[in-house]
Amino acid sequence: MQQRLSSPRDQIKPAYDVVVVGSGYGGGVAASRLARAGQSVCVIEKGKEFLTGEFPSRLPELRHELQINGGKMRSGSHTGLFDFRIGADIHVLVGCGLGGGSLINAGVALKPDPRVFADPVWPQEITDDGLLDLGFGRAAAMLRPARYAKAAELTKYRALEAASAAFGEGPIAAPVVVSFEDNVNPAGVSQPACTLCGDCCSGCNVGAKNTVAMTYLPDARAHGAHIFTELVVSHIAKEADGWRVYFAPSDAKDASLSFVEAKTVVLAAGTLGSTEILLRSRERGLKLSDRLGDGFSANGDIIAFALGGTEKVNGIGVGYPPKYVGDAIGACVAGQIELPDAHHLDRSMIIQEGVLPSALAPLLPVFFISGGRLLGAAHSLIKGVYQGPLSHLHTFFVVSHDEAKGRIRLDNGSATVEWPGVADEPVYARVDQALTRAAEAVGARYIKSPLAVTSMGTKPATAHPLGGCGIGEDASAGVVNHKCQVFDGEGARVHGGLYVCDGSVVPRSIGVNPLLTISALAERAMIHLARDHNLGFDDLPRARAEASS
Ligand SMILES: Cc1cc2nc3c(=O)[nH]c(=O)nc-3n(C[C@H](O)[C@H](O)[C@H](O)COP(=O)(O)OP(=O)(O)OC[C@H]3O[C@@H](n4cnc5c(N)ncnc54)[C@H](O)[C@@H]3O)c2cc1C
Ligand code: SF4
């Protein structure tokens, strides 16, 4: 039986060696590595813990897990799994729960083009000390990206192959952090094989996705970390010999703040979350770089669709237990077309085919087919979605590059992104052109995200927010140094015992889905932290016997 990782909040101790705020990739890496190094570790996560089988699989459940925040707009629970941030210029979707974005992502795990790290925006040590490669290796050993061996047999992969005629470049199987065979993973957790149900982006109810909640967090817990959920950190404050981390129950209105003390704090609340905590801390007097909030990138991340082609796609999940039995769907992403540009890195792009979660099925006729409400009434949903016109729906995820010119600032105490003119970033026109050609190659009509033109206005949206606490040489260039230590605002001097480890430290777009890079940078930071503090840890897999003892 799957073990719950979180403890009741009244068990939180007054002080720990380390407090980790947030539990996505950066937080998971920090908690696992520092617990292995013998530190007393406390993880504080804003969202809920979901066990396998508890993820939303029907539309009402999905709605219940949606929180929308932005300006004066606010709906849903503060612990909703899907955290939509509405911005004046661009919208952002992030995951909220124990495991962060890993719970609802597609799990594509790619290393960036080496030209990304050759950009002088990164301090030289990042490429020179060899630890980034070690970090990539350690992250891959824990998360285990794999290409599905029979990807080319999936209907949706063949549909992508047909679309790829537009580019003269065929697809290849995409590496995803999914277990395609029964196994005991390096954290000692048993995982069954993927059922190819396609519902990765609403949460894996099989237990086959190698999320942070299946890997780094159980590893941290097995090495003594205390994990608490549904607690939101408001700010941190420096004390004579360490830090105070102020928090409150996530959903309690006007609750008074409690605090926990720590010698070391690792902020890992995600691009928006960590930047938000530091902005609020600065308002209360903490000295930080003036660059805080700058350098936000949407990673050239786009979701778009094509409909009306002659061939079937099978791009809508069936969930688990399956709502419809037919041909296998496949993990959310099985194939991708890589379109590198040898001369202009920023023009490189990767087009991935994606699957929409089964819980969204009742909404799809409304979004995609004129008179869809009537169609929904006339046909059974099953027929309409899995056999009718919507079985020909292509979903495309694209990653590329932008200029990272967004700025995160506080609005009513919460992070919002400002980026006037972002919709004119050249990446959006380039992707529109490419996807129009892909759609034409399969006789389909290209559709920009229908979400973008309905409830959220015609603004770009991203699920890959990066930056805000970017790595740089010193406080004039970044918010943290190459070891992810936070600058105190004066040159290259840092605050002792304060780190940021998550997507916010990435100072530019990376042109690939970011989970592996975020994890690698966090692994690298933990190696440095251990060296600087004479700590040691191994990264050996846990044996199953040890796990069950
Ligand atoms: C639908 C979707 C699909 C995606 N697909 C892919 C993909 O295929 N491949 C890929 O590489 N990336 C993908 N991503 C992006 C990827 O999941 C994120 O880049 C990644 O999760 C970011 O990791 P992180 O460590 O920065 O923080 P997160 O994973 O965002 O974790 C931060 C955590 O901190 C918590 N938190 C925030 N504020 C506070 C606070 N004040 N107090 C306490 N806790 C707080 C949050 O609830 C969250 O759990 C996808 C994202 C989405 C939404
Ligand atoms: S396809 Fe289904 S079983 Fe496989 S990882 Fe995704 S959600 Fe889990």
Coordinates of C-alpha atoms and ligand atoms in Angstrom, one line a residue:
M1 CA 0.0 0.0 0.0
Q2 CA 1.2 3.5 -0.8
Q3 CA 2.5 5.3 2.2
R4 CA 1.3 8.9 3.0
L5 CA 4.4 11.1 3.1
S6 CA 3.0 14.1 5.0
S7 CA 2.5 14.4 8.7
P8 CA -0.2 16.2 10.7
R9 CA 0.8 19.9 11.0
D10 CA 0.8 19.8 14.8
Q11 CA 3.9 17.7 14.6
I12 CA 6.0 20.4 13.1
K13 CA 8.9 21.1 15.4
P14 CA 10.0 24.6 16.4
A15 CA 13.4 24.3 14.6
Y16 CA 15.2 22.2 12.0
D17 CA 18.6 22.3 10.3
V18 CA 16.9 22.9 7.0
V19 CA 13.4 24.1 5.9
V20 CA 12.5 23.5 2.3
V21 CA 9.6 25.6 1.0
G22 CA 7.7 23.9 -1.8
S23 CA 7.9 20.3 -3.1
G24 CA 8.3 20.3 -6.9
Y25 CA 11.6 19.2 -8.6
G26 CA 13.8 21.8 -6.8
G27 CA 12.3 21.1 -3.4
G28 CA 12.3 17.3 -3.9
V29 CA 16.0 17.3 -4.8
A30 CA 16.9 19.5 -1.8
A31 CA 14.9 17.5 0.7
S32 CA 16.2 14.2 -0.5
R33 CA 19.9 15.2 -0.7
L34 CA 20.0 17.2 2.6
A35 CA 18.1 14.4 4.5
R36 CA 20.7 11.9 3.1
A37 CA 23.4 14.3 4.4
G38 CA 22.0 13.7 7.9
Q39 CA 20.3 17.1 8.3
S40 CA 17.0 17.4 10.0
V41 CA 14.8 18.6 7.2
C42 CA 11.2 20.0 7.1
V43 CA 9.3 20.4 3.9
I44 CA 6.4 22.9 3.8
E45 CA 4.1 22.6 0.8
K46 CA 1.1 24.8 0.1
G47 CA -1.0 22.2 -1.7
K48 CA -2.5 18.8 -0.7
E49 CA -1.0 15.3 -0.8
F50 CA -2.6 13.1 -3.5
L51 CA -2.2 9.4 -3.3
T52 CA -2.4 7.3 -6.5
G53 CA -6.1 7.0 -7.4
E54 CA -7.0 10.4 -5.8
F55 CA -6.4 12.5 -8.9
P56 CA -9.4 14.1 -10.6
S57 CA -10.9 11.9 -13.3
R58 CA -14.3 13.5 -13.9
L59 CA -15.1 17.1 -14.9
P60 CA -16.7 18.1 -11.5
E61 CA -13.6 16.8 -9.7
L62 CA -11.3 18.6 -12.1
R63 CA -13.3 21.9 -11.6
H64 CA -12.9 21.4 -7.8
E65 CA -9.2 21.3 -8.3
L66 CA -9.0 24.5 -10.3
Q67 CA -7.9 27.8 -8.6
I68 CA -7.8 31.0 -10.5
N69 CA -5.8 33.9 -9.2
G70 CA -5.0 37.3 -10.7
G71 CA -5.6 40.9 -9.7
K72 CA -9.0 41.1 -8.1
M73 CA -10.0 37.7 -9.7
R74 CA -9.9 34.7 -7.3
S75 CA -11.8 31.5 -7.4
G76 CA -11.4 28.0 -6.1
S77 CA -9.5 26.6 -3.2
H78 CA -6.0 27.9 -2.4
T79 CA -4.9 24.2 -2.5
G80 CA -6.5 23.4 -6.0
L81 CA -4.1 21.2 -8.0
F82 CA -4.3 23.4 -11.1
D83 CA -3.1 26.9 -10.2
F84 CA -4.0 29.4 -13.0
R85 CA -2.4 32.8 -12.6
I86 CA -4.2 35.4 -14.8
G87 CA -1.8 38.2 -15.8
A88 CA -2.3 41.5 -17.5
D89 CA -0.1 40.3 -20.4
I90 CA 0.4 36.5 -20.0
H91 CA -1.2 33.7 -18.1
V92 CA 0.6 31.0 -16.2
L93 CA -0.4 27.5 -15.2
V94 CA 1.4 25.7 -12.4
G95 CA 0.8 22.6 -10.3
C96 CA -0.1 22.9 -6.6
G97 CA 0.3 19.8 -4.4
L98 CA 2.9 17.6 -2.8
G99 CA 5.1 17.1 -5.8
G100 CA 4.4 20.4 -7.4
G101 CA 4.2 20.6 -11.2
S102 CA 5.3 17.0 -11.5
L103 CA 1.8 15.9 -10.5
I104 CA 0.2 17.4 -13.6
N105 CA 2.9 17.6 -16.2
A106 CA 3.5 15.5 -19.3
G107 CA 6.9 14.3 -18.0
V108 CA 8.9 15.1 -21.1
A109 CA 12.6 15.2 -19.9
L110 CA 15.1 16.8 -22.2
K111 CA 18.5 18.3 -22.0
P112 CA 18.9 21.8 -23.6
D113 CA 21.0 22.4 -26.7
P114 CA 24.6 23.1 -25.4
R115 CA 24.3 26.6 -26.9
V116 CA 21.8 27.5 -24.1
F117 CA 24.6 27.2 -21.4
A118 CA 27.1 28.9 -23.7
D119 CA 25.1 32.1 -23.2
P120 CA 27.2 34.5 -21.0
V121 CA 24.0 35.1 -19.0
W122 CA 25.2 32.1 -17.0
P123 CA 28.3 32.5 -14.7
Q124 CA 31.3 30.6 -16.1
E125 CA 31.3 28.1 -13.3
I126 CA 28.1 26.6 -14.5
T127 CA 29.8 25.2 -17.6
D128 CA 33.3 24.9 -16.2
D129 CA 33.2 22.9 -13.0
G130 CA 31.6 19.8 -14.5
L131 CA 28.9 19.6 -11.8
L132 CA 26.0 20.4 -14.0
D133 CA 26.6 17.2 -16.0
L134 CA 26.8 15.3 -12.7
G135 CA 23.5 17.0 -11.8
F136 CA 21.9 16.0 -15.0
G137 CA 23.1 12.4 -14.4
R138 CA 21.8 12.3 -10.9
A139 CA 18.4 13.7 -11.9
A140 CA 18.1 11.2 -14.7
A141 CA 19.1 8.3 -12.4
M142 CA 16.2 9.3 -10.0
L143 CA 13.6 10.3 -12.5
R144 CA 14.5 7.7 -15.2
P145 CA 13.3 9.3 -18.5
A146 CA 12.4 6.5 -21.0
R147 CA 11.2 6.4 -24.6
Y148 CA 8.2 4.1 -25.1
A149 CA 9.6 1.3 -27.2
K150 CA 6.4 0.9 -29.3
A151 CA 5.7 4.7 -29.6
A152 CA 5.6 4.4 -33.4
E153 CA 2.6 2.0 -33.2
L154 CA 0.4 4.5 -31.4
T155 CA -2.2 6.3 -33.5
K156 CA -1.3 9.7 -32.2
Y157 CA 2.4 9.1 -33.1
R158 CA 1.4 8.2 -36.6
A159 CA -0.7 11.3 -36.8
L160 CA 2.3 13.4 -35.8
E161 CA 4.3 11.5 -38.4
A162 CA 1.8 12.6 -41.1
A163 CA 1.9 16.2 -39.9
S164 CA 5.8 16.1 -40.0
A165 CA 5.6 15.9 -43.8
A166 CA 5.4 19.7 -43.5
F167 CA 9.0 19.9 -42.3
G168 CA 10.7 17.0 -44.1
E169 CA 11.8 15.8 -40.6
G170 CA 10.1 12.8 -39.1
P171 CA 9.2 12.4 -35.4
I172 CA 11.2 10.5 -32.8
A173 CA 10.0 9.0 -29.5
A174 CA 10.1 11.5 -26.7
P175 CA 11.8 10.6 -23.4
V176 CA 9.3 10.8 -20.6
V177 CA 9.5 10.2 -16.9
V178 CA 7.2 7.2 -17.0
S179 CA 7.7 3.6 -15.9
F180 CA 6.8 1.4 -18.8
E181 CA 7.4 -1.7 -16.8
D182 CA 6.6 -2.8 -13.2
N183 CA 9.5 -1.8 -11.1
V184 CA 10.8 -0.8 -7.7
N185 CA 12.2 2.7 -8.2
P186 CA 15.5 4.2 -6.8
A187 CA 13.5 5.6 -3.8
G188 CA 12.3 2.0 -3.0
V189 CA 8.7 2.7 -4.2
S190 CA 6.9 0.0 -6.2
Q191 CA 5.5 1.3 -9.5
P192 CA 3.2 -0.5 -11.9
A193 CA 3.7 -0.2 -15.7
C194 CA 2.0 2.6 -17.5
T195 CA -1.4 1.6 -18.9
L196 CA -1.1 4.1 -21.8
C197 CA -4.2 5.9 -20.5
G198 CA -3.1 9.3 -21.5
D199 CA -4.2 11.2 -18.4
C200 CA -0.7 12.3 -17.2
C201 CA -1.8 16.0 -17.1
S202 CA -4.6 15.5 -14.7
G203 CA -2.5 13.2 -12.4
C204 CA -1.5 9.6 -12.8
N205 CA -4.0 7.3 -11.1
V206 CA -2.0 4.3 -12.0
G207 CA 1.2 5.3 -10.2
A208 CA 3.4 4.8 -13.3
K209 CA 4.5 8.5 -13.7
N210 CA 7.8 9.1 -12.0
T211 CA 6.7 12.2 -10.2
V212 CA 8.6 13.9 -7.4
A213 CA 6.0 12.4 -5.0
M214 CA 7.1 8.9 -6.2
T215 CA 10.8 9.6 -6.2
Y216 CA 12.7 12.4 -4.4
L217 CA 10.0 12.9 -1.7
P218 CA 9.7 9.3 -0.5
D219 CA 13.5 9.2 -0.5
A220 CA 13.6 12.3 1.7
R221 CA 11.0 10.9 4.0
A222 CA 12.9 7.6 4.2
H223 CA 15.9 9.5 5.3
G224 CA 14.0 11.3 8.1
A225 CA 12.6 14.4 6.5
H226 CA 9.3 15.7 8.0
I227 CA 6.8 16.8 5.3
F228 CA 3.8 19.1 5.9
T229 CA 1.1 20.1 3.4
E230 CA -1.6 22.7 3.1
L231 CA 0.7 25.3 4.8
V232 CA 1.6 28.4 2.8
V233 CA 4.8 30.4 3.5
S234 CA 4.3 34.1 3.5
H235 CA 7.9 35.4 4.0
I236 CA 11.2 34.7 5.6
A237 CA 13.2 36.8 8.0
K238 CA 16.9 36.8 9.0
E239 CA 17.8 36.1 12.6
A240 CA 21.1 36.3 14.4
D241 CA 21.9 32.6 13.8
G242 CA 19.6 31.5 11.0
W243 CA 16.2 32.1 9.5
R244 CA 12.5 32.3 10.5
V245 CA 10.0 30.9 8.0
Y246 CA 6.6 32.4 8.5
F247 CA 3.6 30.3 7.4
A248 CA -0.2 29.8 7.8
P249 CA -2.8 27.2 6.9
S250 CA -3.3 27.5 3.1
D251 CA -7.1 27.8 3.1
A252 CA -7.7 29.7 6.4
K253 CA -8.7 33.3 5.8
D254 CA -6.8 35.9 7.9
A255 CA -5.1 33.1 9.9
S256 CA -2.3 34.4 12.2
L257 CA 1.2 33.4 11.1
S258 CA 3.3 30.8 12.8
F259 CA 7.0 30.4 12.3
V260 CA 9.6 27.6 12.2
E261 CA 13.4 28.3 12.6
A262 CA 16.2 26.9 10.5
K263 CA 19.9 27.3 9.9
T264 CA 19.3 26.9 6.2
V265 CA 16.3 27.7 4.1
V266 CA 15.8 26.4 0.5
L267 CA 13.1 28.3 -1.3
A268 CA 11.7 25.9 -3.9
A269 CA 8.2 27.2 -4.3
G270 CA 8.4 27.5 -8.1
T271 CA 9.1 30.5 -10.4
L272 CA 6.1 32.5 -9.1
G273 CA 6.1 31.1 -5.5
S274 CA 9.8 31.7 -4.6
T275 CA 9.9 35.1 -6.3
E276 CA 6.7 36.0 -4.4
I277 CA 8.1 35.0 -1.0
L278 CA 11.3 37.0 -1.6
L279 CA 9.3 40.0 -2.8
R280 CA 7.2 39.9 0.4
S281 CA 10.4 39.4 2.5
R282 CA 12.0 42.4 0.8
E283 CA 8.9 44.5 1.7
R284 CA 9.7 43.5 5.3
G285 CA 13.3 44.6 5.1
L286 CA 15.3 41.7 3.7
K287 CA 18.1 43.0 1.5
L288 CA 18.1 41.5 -2.0
S289 CA 19.2 42.2 -5.5
D290 CA 17.3 44.8 -7.5
R291 CA 17.0 42.2 -10.2
L292 CA 14.4 40.3 -8.1
G293 CA 11.4 39.6 -10.4
D294 CA 13.2 40.3 -13.6
G295 CA 14.0 37.9 -16.5
F296 CA 10.7 36.0 -16.6
S297 CA 10.6 33.6 -19.5
A298 CA 7.6 31.7 -20.9
N299 CA 10.1 29.3 -22.5
G300 CA 8.4 29.8 -25.9
D301 CA 5.8 27.3 -24.6
I302 CA 2.6 27.0 -26.6
I303 CA -0.3 24.6 -26.7
A304 CA -2.4 24.6 -29.9
F305 CA -4.7 22.3 -31.8
A306 CA -5.7 21.1 -35.3
L307 CA -9.1 19.6 -36.1
G308 CA -10.9 18.2 -39.2
G309 CA -8.2 16.0 -40.7
T310 CA -9.0 12.8 -42.4
E311 CA -6.9 10.5 -40.1
K312 CA -7.7 9.5 -36.5
V313 CA -5.4 10.9 -33.8
N314 CA -6.7 9.2 -30.6
G315 CA -5.4 12.2 -28.5
I316 CA -7.9 12.2 -25.7
G317 CA -7.1 10.3 -22.5
V318 CA -9.3 7.4 -21.3
G319 CA -8.1 7.6 -17.7
Y320 CA -7.8 4.8 -15.2
P321 CA -9.9 2.8 -14.8
P322 CA -10.5 3.4 -18.5
K323 CA -13.7 5.2 -19.6
Y324 CA -13.5 3.8 -23.0
V325 CA -11.8 0.6 -24.3
G326 CA -10.3 0.9 -27.8
D327 CA -6.8 1.3 -29.2
A328 CA -4.1 2.3 -26.7
I329 CA -3.7 6.1 -26.3
G330 CA -0.2 6.3 -25.0
A331 CA 1.5 8.5 -22.3
C332 CA 0.7 12.2 -22.7
V333 CA 3.6 12.8 -25.0
A334 CA 5.0 9.9 -27.1
G335 CA 6.6 11.7 -30.1
Q336 CA 8.3 14.9 -31.0
I337 CA 9.6 16.7 -34.1
E338 CA 12.9 18.4 -33.4
L339 CA 13.5 21.4 -35.5
P340 CA 16.9 22.9 -34.5
D341 CA 18.2 26.0 -36.2
A342 CA 22.0 25.7 -36.6
H343 CA 22.5 29.5 -37.0
H344 CA 19.8 31.0 -34.7
L345 CA 19.3 29.1 -31.4
D346 CA 16.1 31.2 -30.8
R347 CA 14.5 29.9 -33.9
S348 CA 14.9 26.3 -32.9
M349 CA 11.7 24.6 -31.8
I350 CA 10.4 21.2 -30.7
I351 CA 6.8 20.1 -31.6
Q352 CA 5.3 17.4 -29.4
E353 CA 2.0 15.7 -29.8
G354 CA -0.1 15.7 -26.6
V355 CA -3.1 14.1 -25.0
L356 CA -5.9 16.0 -23.3
P357 CA -7.1 14.5 -20.0
S358 CA -10.3 12.4 -20.1
A359 CA -11.9 14.6 -17.4
L360 CA -12.0 17.4 -20.0
A361 CA -14.0 15.3 -22.5
P362 CA -17.4 16.8 -21.7
L363 CA -16.0 20.3 -22.5
L364 CA -14.4 19.5 -25.8
P365 CA -17.4 19.6 -28.0
V366 CA -18.2 23.0 -26.6
F367 CA -14.7 24.4 -27.2
F368 CA -14.0 22.8 -30.6
I369 CA -17.1 22.3 -32.6
S370 CA -19.6 25.0 -33.6
G371 CA -22.9 24.0 -32.2
G372 CA -20.9 21.6 -30.0
R373 CA -23.4 21.9 -27.2
L374 CA -26.0 20.5 -29.6
L375 CA -23.6 17.8 -30.8
G376 CA -23.0 16.9 -27.2
A377 CA -26.7 16.5 -26.7
A378 CA -27.2 14.6 -29.9
H379 CA -24.4 12.1 -29.6
S380 CA -23.3 10.2 -26.6
L381 CA -20.0 11.7 -25.3
I382 CA -18.2 8.5 -25.9
K383 CA -19.1 8.5 -29.5
G384 CA -18.4 12.2 -30.0
V385 CA -15.0 12.2 -28.2
Y386 CA -13.5 8.7 -28.8
Q387 CA -15.1 7.9 -32.2
G388 CA -16.5 11.0 -33.7
P389 CA -14.8 14.2 -35.0
L390 CA -12.9 14.8 -31.8
S391 CA -11.0 11.6 -32.2
H392 CA -9.3 13.5 -35.0
L393 CA -8.2 16.3 -32.7
H394 CA -4.4 17.0 -32.7
T395 CA -3.0 18.6 -29.6
F396 CA 0.5 20.2 -30.1
F397 CA 2.9 21.3 -27.4
V398 CA 5.7 23.5 -28.6
V399 CA 8.8 24.6 -26.8
S400 CA 11.1 27.3 -28.2
H401 CA 12.7 30.5 -27.1
D402 CA 11.7 34.0 -26.1
E403 CA 13.6 37.0 -24.8
A404 CA 12.9 36.5 -21.1
K405 CA 11.7 40.1 -20.7
G406 CA 8.8 39.5 -18.3
R407 CA 8.8 40.9 -14.8
I408 CA 7.2 39.3 -11.8
R409 CA 5.8 41.8 -9.3
L410 CA 3.4 41.7 -6.3
D411 CA -0.3 42.5 -6.9
N412 CA -2.4 42.3 -3.8
G413 CA 0.4 40.3 -2.2
S414 CA 0.6 37.7 -5.0
A415 CA 2.9 37.3 -7.9
T416 CA 1.7 38.5 -11.3
V417 CA 3.7 38.7 -14.5
E418 CA 4.0 42.0 -16.5
W419 CA 5.3 41.7 -20.0
P420 CA 3.9 44.4 -22.3
G421 CA 4.1 43.3 -25.9
V422 CA 4.8 39.7 -25.1
A423 CA 2.2 38.6 -27.7
D424 CA 4.5 40.2 -30.3
E425 CA 7.5 38.1 -29.4
P426 CA 8.6 36.5 -32.7
V427 CA 8.3 33.0 -31.3
Y428 CA 4.5 33.1 -31.4
A429 CA 4.3 34.0 -35.1
R430 CA 7.0 31.4 -35.9
V431 CA 5.1 28.7 -34.1
D432 CA 1.7 29.7 -35.7
Q433 CA 3.3 29.4 -39.1
A434 CA 4.9 26.0 -38.3
L435 CA 1.7 24.6 -36.9
T436 CA -0.4 26.0 -39.7
R437 CA 1.8 24.0 -42.1
A438 CA 1.6 20.9 -39.9
A439 CA -2.2 21.1 -39.8
E440 CA -2.4 21.6 -43.6
A441 CA -0.2 18.5 -44.1
V442 CA -3.0 16.4 -42.5
G443 CA -5.9 18.3 -44.1
A444 CA -6.8 19.9 -40.8
R445 CA -7.7 23.4 -39.6
Y446 CA -5.2 25.0 -37.2
I447 CA -6.7 26.3 -33.9
K448 CA -4.8 28.5 -31.5
S449 CA -5.7 27.6 -27.9
P450 CA -9.5 28.0 -27.6
L451 CA -8.9 28.8 -23.9
A452 CA -6.9 31.8 -25.0
V453 CA -9.8 33.4 -26.9
T454 CA -12.5 32.7 -24.5
S455 CA -12.2 33.1 -20.7
M456 CA -8.7 34.4 -20.6
G457 CA -8.7 36.9 -23.5
T458 CA -6.3 36.6 -26.4
K459 CA -3.1 36.4 -24.4
P460 CA -0.3 33.9 -24.4
A461 CA -0.2 31.3 -21.7
T462 CA 2.6 29.2 -20.4
A463 CA 3.1 26.1 -18.3
H464 CA 6.9 26.6 -18.2
P465 CA 7.4 29.7 -16.2
L466 CA 11.1 30.5 -15.6
G467 CA 13.2 33.3 -14.0
G468 CA 12.5 35.9 -11.4
C469 CA 15.4 34.8 -9.2
G470 CA 17.9 34.3 -12.0
I471 CA 21.4 33.0 -11.6
G472 CA 24.0 35.7 -12.2
E473 CA 27.6 36.7 -11.5
D474 CA 26.6 39.2 -8.8
A475 CA 23.6 41.2 -7.5
S476 CA 23.7 43.5 -10.5
A477 CA 23.1 40.6 -12.9
G478 CA 21.1 38.1 -10.9
V479 CA 19.4 37.2 -7.6
V480 CA 21.3 34.0 -6.8
N481 CA 24.9 32.9 -7.6
H482 CA 25.8 29.8 -9.5
K483 CA 25.4 27.7 -6.3
C484 CA 21.8 29.1 -5.9
Q485 CA 22.8 31.2 -2.8
V486 CA 20.8 34.4 -2.5
F487 CA 22.8 37.7 -3.0
D488 CA 22.3 40.2 -0.2
G489 CA 22.2 43.1 -2.7
E490 CA 25.9 44.1 -2.4
G491 CA 28.1 42.8 -5.3
A492 CA 28.6 39.0 -5.0
R493 CA 28.1 38.8 -1.3
V494 CA 25.4 36.2 -0.3
H495 CA 23.1 35.7 2.7
G496 CA 24.4 32.7 4.7
G497 CA 22.1 29.7 4.6
L498 CA 19.6 31.0 2.0
Y499 CA 19.1 29.2 -1.3
V500 CA 16.6 29.2 -4.2
C501 CA 16.3 25.9 -6.1
D502 CA 13.6 25.8 -8.7
G503 CA 12.6 27.2 -12.1
S504 CA 13.0 30.8 -10.9
V505 CA 16.8 30.5 -11.0
V506 CA 16.8 29.8 -14.7
P507 CA 17.9 33.1 -16.3
R508 CA 16.7 32.5 -19.9
S509 CA 14.5 30.3 -22.0
I510 CA 16.0 26.9 -22.5
G511 CA 14.0 25.7 -25.6
V512 CA 13.1 22.3 -24.0
N513 CA 10.6 21.3 -21.3
P514 CA 12.3 22.4 -18.1
L515 CA 11.9 19.6 -15.5
L516 CA 15.3 18.0 -16.1
T517 CA 17.3 21.3 -16.1
I518 CA 15.6 22.5 -12.9
S519 CA 16.4 19.2 -11.3
A520 CA 20.0 19.2 -12.5
L521 CA 20.6 22.7 -11.3
A522 CA 19.2 21.8 -7.9
E523 CA 21.3 18.6 -7.8
R524 CA 24.4 20.8 -8.6
A525 CA 23.5 23.3 -5.9
M526 CA 23.2 20.5 -3.3
I527 CA 26.6 19.2 -4.2
H528 CA 28.1 22.6 -3.7
L529 CA 26.1 23.1 -0.4
A530 CA 27.4 19.8 0.9
R531 CA 31.0 20.6 0.0
D532 CA 30.7 24.1 1.5
H533 CA 29.4 22.7 4.8
N534 CA 31.5 19.5 5.0
L535 CA 28.4 17.4 4.6
G536 CA 28.4 14.2 2.6
F537 CA 25.6 12.2 0.9
D538 CA 25.4 9.3 -1.4
D539 CA 22.9 9.0 -4.2
L540 CA 22.6 5.2 -4.2
P541 CA 19.2 3.7 -4.9
R542 CA 17.3 2.5 -1.8
A543 CA 16.9 -1.3 -1.7
R544 CA 13.3 -2.5 -1.5
A545 CA 14.1 -4.3 1.8
E546 CA 15.2 -1.1 3.3
A547 CA 12.1 0.7 2.1
S548 CA 9.8 -1.7 3.8
S549 CA 11.7 -1.9 7.1
Ligands
LIG1 C1 0.2 20.9 -17.7 C2 1.7 21.0 -17.5 C3 2.5 20.2 -18.3 C4 3.9 20.3 -18.2 N1 4.7 19.4 -19.0 C5 6.0 19.4 -18.8 C6 6.8 18.4 -19.4 O1 6.3 17.5 -20.1 N2 8.2 18.4 -19.2 C7 8.7 19.4 -18.4 O2 10.0 19.4 -18.3 N3 8.0 20.3 -17.8 C8 6.7 20.3 -17.9 N4 5.9 21.2 -17.2 C9 6.6 22.2 -16.4 C10 7.2 21.6 -15.1 O3 6.2 20.8 -14.5 C11 7.6 22.7 -14.2 O4 8.6 23.5 -14.9 C12 8.2 22.2 -12.9 O5 7.3 21.5 -12.2 C13 8.8 23.4 -12.1 O6 9.4 22.8 -11.0 P1 9.8 23.7 -9.7 O7 10.7 23.0 -8.8 O8 10.3 25.0 -10.3 O9 8.5 24.1 -9.0 P2 7.0 23.5 -9.0 O10 7.0 22.1 -9.5 O11 6.1 24.5 -9.5 O12 6.7 23.3 -7.4 C14 6.6 24.4 -6.5 C15 5.8 24.0 -5.4 O13 5.8 25.0 -4.4 C16 4.5 25.1 -3.8 N5 4.4 26.5 -3.3 C17 4.2 27.6 -4.0 N6 4.2 28.7 -3.2 C18 4.3 28.2 -2.0 C19 4.3 28.9 -0.7 N7 4.2 30.2 -0.6 N8 4.4 28.1 0.4 C20 4.6 26.7 0.3 N9 4.6 26.1 -0.9 C21 4.4 26.8 -2.0 C22 3.6 24.9 -5.0 O14 2.3 24.5 -4.5 C23 4.3 23.7 -5.7 O15 3.9 22.5 -5.2 C24 4.5 21.2 -17.3 C25 3.7 22.0 -16.5 C26 2.3 21.9 -16.6 C27 1.5 22.8 -15.7
SF4_2 S1 -0.4 7.4 -19.5 FE1 -1.7 7.0 -17.7 S2 -0.7 5.3 -16.6 FE2 0.8 6.2 -18.1 S3 1.9 7.7 -16.9 FE3 0.3 8.8 -17.9 S4 -1.4 8.8 -16.5 FE4 0.1 7.3 -15.8

